[in-house]
Short mmCIF file of C-alpha atoms and ligand atoms in Angstrom, two decimals:
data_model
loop_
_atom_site.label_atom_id
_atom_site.label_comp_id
_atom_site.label_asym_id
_atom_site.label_seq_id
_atom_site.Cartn_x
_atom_site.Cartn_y
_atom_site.Cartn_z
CA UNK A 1105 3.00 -5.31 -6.31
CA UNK A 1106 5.89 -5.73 -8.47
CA UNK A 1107 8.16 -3.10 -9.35
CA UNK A 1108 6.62 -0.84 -6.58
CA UNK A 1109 9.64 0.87 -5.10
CA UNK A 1110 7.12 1.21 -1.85
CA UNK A 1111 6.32 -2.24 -1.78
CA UNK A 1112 9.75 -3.14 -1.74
CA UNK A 1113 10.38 -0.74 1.18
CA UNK A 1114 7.37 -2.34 3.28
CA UNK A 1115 8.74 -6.43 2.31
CA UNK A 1116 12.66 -5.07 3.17
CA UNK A 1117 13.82 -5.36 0.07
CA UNK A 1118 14.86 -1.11 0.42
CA UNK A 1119 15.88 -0.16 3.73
CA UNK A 1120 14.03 2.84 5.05
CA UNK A 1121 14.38 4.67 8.32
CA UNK A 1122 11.42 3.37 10.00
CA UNK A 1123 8.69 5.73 12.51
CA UNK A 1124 5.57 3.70 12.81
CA UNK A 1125 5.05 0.08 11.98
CA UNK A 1126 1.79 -2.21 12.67
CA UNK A 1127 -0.06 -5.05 10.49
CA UNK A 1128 -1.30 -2.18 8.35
CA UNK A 1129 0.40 0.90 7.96
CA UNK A 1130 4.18 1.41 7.83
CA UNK A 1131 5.85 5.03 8.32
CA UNK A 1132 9.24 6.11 7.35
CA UNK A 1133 11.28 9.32 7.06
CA UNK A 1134 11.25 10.79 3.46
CA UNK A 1135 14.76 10.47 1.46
CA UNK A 1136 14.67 14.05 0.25
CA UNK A 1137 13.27 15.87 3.11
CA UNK A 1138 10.97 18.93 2.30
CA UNK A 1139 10.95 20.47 5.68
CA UNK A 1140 13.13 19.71 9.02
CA UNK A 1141 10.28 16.23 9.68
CA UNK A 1142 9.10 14.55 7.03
CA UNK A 1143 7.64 11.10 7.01
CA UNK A 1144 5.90 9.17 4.52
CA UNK A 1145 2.75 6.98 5.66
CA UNK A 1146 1.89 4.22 3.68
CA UNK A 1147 -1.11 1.42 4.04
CA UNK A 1148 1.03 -1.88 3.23
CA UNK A 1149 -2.14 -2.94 0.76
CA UNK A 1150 -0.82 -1.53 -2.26
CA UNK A 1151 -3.40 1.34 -3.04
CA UNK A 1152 -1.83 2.92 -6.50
CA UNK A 1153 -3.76 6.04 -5.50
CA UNK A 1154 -6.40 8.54 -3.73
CA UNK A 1155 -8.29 7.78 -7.08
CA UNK A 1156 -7.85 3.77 -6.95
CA UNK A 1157 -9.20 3.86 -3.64
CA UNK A 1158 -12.36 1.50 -2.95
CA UNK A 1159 -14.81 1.65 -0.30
CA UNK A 1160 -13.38 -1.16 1.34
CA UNK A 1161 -10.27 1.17 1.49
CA UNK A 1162 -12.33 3.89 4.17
CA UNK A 1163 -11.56 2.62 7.18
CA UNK A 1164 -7.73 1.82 6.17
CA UNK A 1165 -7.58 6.05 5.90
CA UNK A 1166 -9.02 6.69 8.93
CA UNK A 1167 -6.61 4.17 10.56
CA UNK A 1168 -3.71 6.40 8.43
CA UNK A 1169 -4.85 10.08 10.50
CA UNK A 1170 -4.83 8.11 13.55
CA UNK A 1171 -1.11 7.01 13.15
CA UNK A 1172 -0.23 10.73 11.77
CA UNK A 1173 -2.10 11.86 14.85
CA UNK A 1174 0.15 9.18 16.81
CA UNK A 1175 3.06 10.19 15.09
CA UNK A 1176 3.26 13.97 16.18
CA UNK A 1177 2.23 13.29 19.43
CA UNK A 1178 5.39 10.80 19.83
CA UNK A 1179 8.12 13.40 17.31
CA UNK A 1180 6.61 15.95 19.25
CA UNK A 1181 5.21 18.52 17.01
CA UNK A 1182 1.57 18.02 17.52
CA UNK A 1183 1.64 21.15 19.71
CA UNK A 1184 3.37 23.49 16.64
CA UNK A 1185 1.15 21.89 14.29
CA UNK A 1186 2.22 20.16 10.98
CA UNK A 1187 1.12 19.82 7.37
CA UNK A 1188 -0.37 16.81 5.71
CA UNK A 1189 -0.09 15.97 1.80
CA UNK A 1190 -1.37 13.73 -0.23
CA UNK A 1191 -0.31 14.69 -4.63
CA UNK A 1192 -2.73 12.13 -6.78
CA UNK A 1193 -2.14 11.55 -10.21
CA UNK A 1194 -0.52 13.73 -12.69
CA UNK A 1195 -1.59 16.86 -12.27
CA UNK A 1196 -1.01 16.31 -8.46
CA UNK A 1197 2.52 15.29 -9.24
CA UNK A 1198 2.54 12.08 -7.65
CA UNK A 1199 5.53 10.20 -8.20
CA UNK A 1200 5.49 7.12 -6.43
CA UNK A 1201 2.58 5.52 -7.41
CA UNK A 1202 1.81 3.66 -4.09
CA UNK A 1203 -0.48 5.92 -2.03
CA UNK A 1204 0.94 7.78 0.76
CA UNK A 1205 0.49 10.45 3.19
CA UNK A 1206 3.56 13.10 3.51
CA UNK A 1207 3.55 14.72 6.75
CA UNK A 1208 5.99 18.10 6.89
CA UNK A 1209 6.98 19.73 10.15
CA UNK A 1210 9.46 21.36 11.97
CA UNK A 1211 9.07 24.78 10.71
CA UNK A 1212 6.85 27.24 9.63
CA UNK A 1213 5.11 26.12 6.06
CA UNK A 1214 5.50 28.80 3.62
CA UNK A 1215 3.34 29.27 0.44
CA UNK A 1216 0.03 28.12 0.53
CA UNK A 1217 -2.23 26.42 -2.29
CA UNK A 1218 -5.36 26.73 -0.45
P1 LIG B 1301 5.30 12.04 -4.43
O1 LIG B 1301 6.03 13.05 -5.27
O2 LIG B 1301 4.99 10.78 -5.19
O3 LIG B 1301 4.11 12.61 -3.70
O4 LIG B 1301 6.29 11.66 -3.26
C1 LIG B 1301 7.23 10.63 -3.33
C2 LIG B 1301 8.20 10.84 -2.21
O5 LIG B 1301 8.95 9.66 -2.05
C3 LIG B 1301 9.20 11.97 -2.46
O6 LIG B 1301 9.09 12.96 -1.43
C4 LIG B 1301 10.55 11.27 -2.47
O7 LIG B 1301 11.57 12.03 -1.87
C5 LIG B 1301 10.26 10.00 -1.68
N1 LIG B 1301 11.10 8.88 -2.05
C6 LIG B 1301 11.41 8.45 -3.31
N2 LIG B 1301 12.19 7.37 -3.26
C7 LIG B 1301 12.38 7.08 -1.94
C8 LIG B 1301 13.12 6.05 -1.26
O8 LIG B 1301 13.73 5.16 -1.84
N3 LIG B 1301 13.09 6.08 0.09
C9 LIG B 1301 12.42 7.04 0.80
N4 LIG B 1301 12.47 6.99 2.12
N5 LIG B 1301 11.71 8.02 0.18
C10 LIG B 1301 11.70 8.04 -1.17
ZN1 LIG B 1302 3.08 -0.57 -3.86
#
């Protein structure tokens, strides 16, 4: 996708400090880090959204846990436990518009939505 400042980080164009990398699903440390960890996971199908998703798309998500599952067991804070975001749309505050999973860990998360 042109123009997709995600898509550029998953064809090189951006360097990004890399985590997790197969045909499918790339995973990188976030720029402005929320908490002590955070990493971005992205499908390398540009997906704009959770709301552009299609049901060919399912099984791509499920592949996405797997790797965040992967993920703290390698960074080693599976034990502590973690936090998982995904903001969709506006009103969610996405920015990026190329679907992607935040994870946050490292400390204890504070304020809670839910
Ligand atoms: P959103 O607000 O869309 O859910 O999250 C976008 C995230 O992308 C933000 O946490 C922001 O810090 C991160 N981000 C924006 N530009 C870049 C970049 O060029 N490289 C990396 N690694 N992260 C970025
Ligand atoms: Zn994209």
């Amino acid at each position: 996708m042109e123009n997709c400042l995600f898509c550029k980080i998953i064809k090189g164009e951006i360097p990004c400090k890399k985590v997790y990398e197969d045909d499918e699903i790339l995973a990188f440390y976030d720029i402005n880090p929320a908490a002590p960890i955070h990493i971005l996971v992205i499908p390398k199908k540009h997906i704009t959204s959770l709301a552009h998703l299609e049901k060919e798309d399912e099984i791509l998500i499920g592949k996405i846990y797997g790797v965040i599952n992967k993920i703290s067991e390698e960074q080693g804070f599976k034990q502590d436990g973690y936090r998982v975001i995904v903001n969709c749309g506006k009103n969610g505050g996405q920015q990026v518009m190329h679907l992607h999973f935040h994870i946050l860990a490292g400390k204890q998360m504070g304020e809670k939505v839910l």
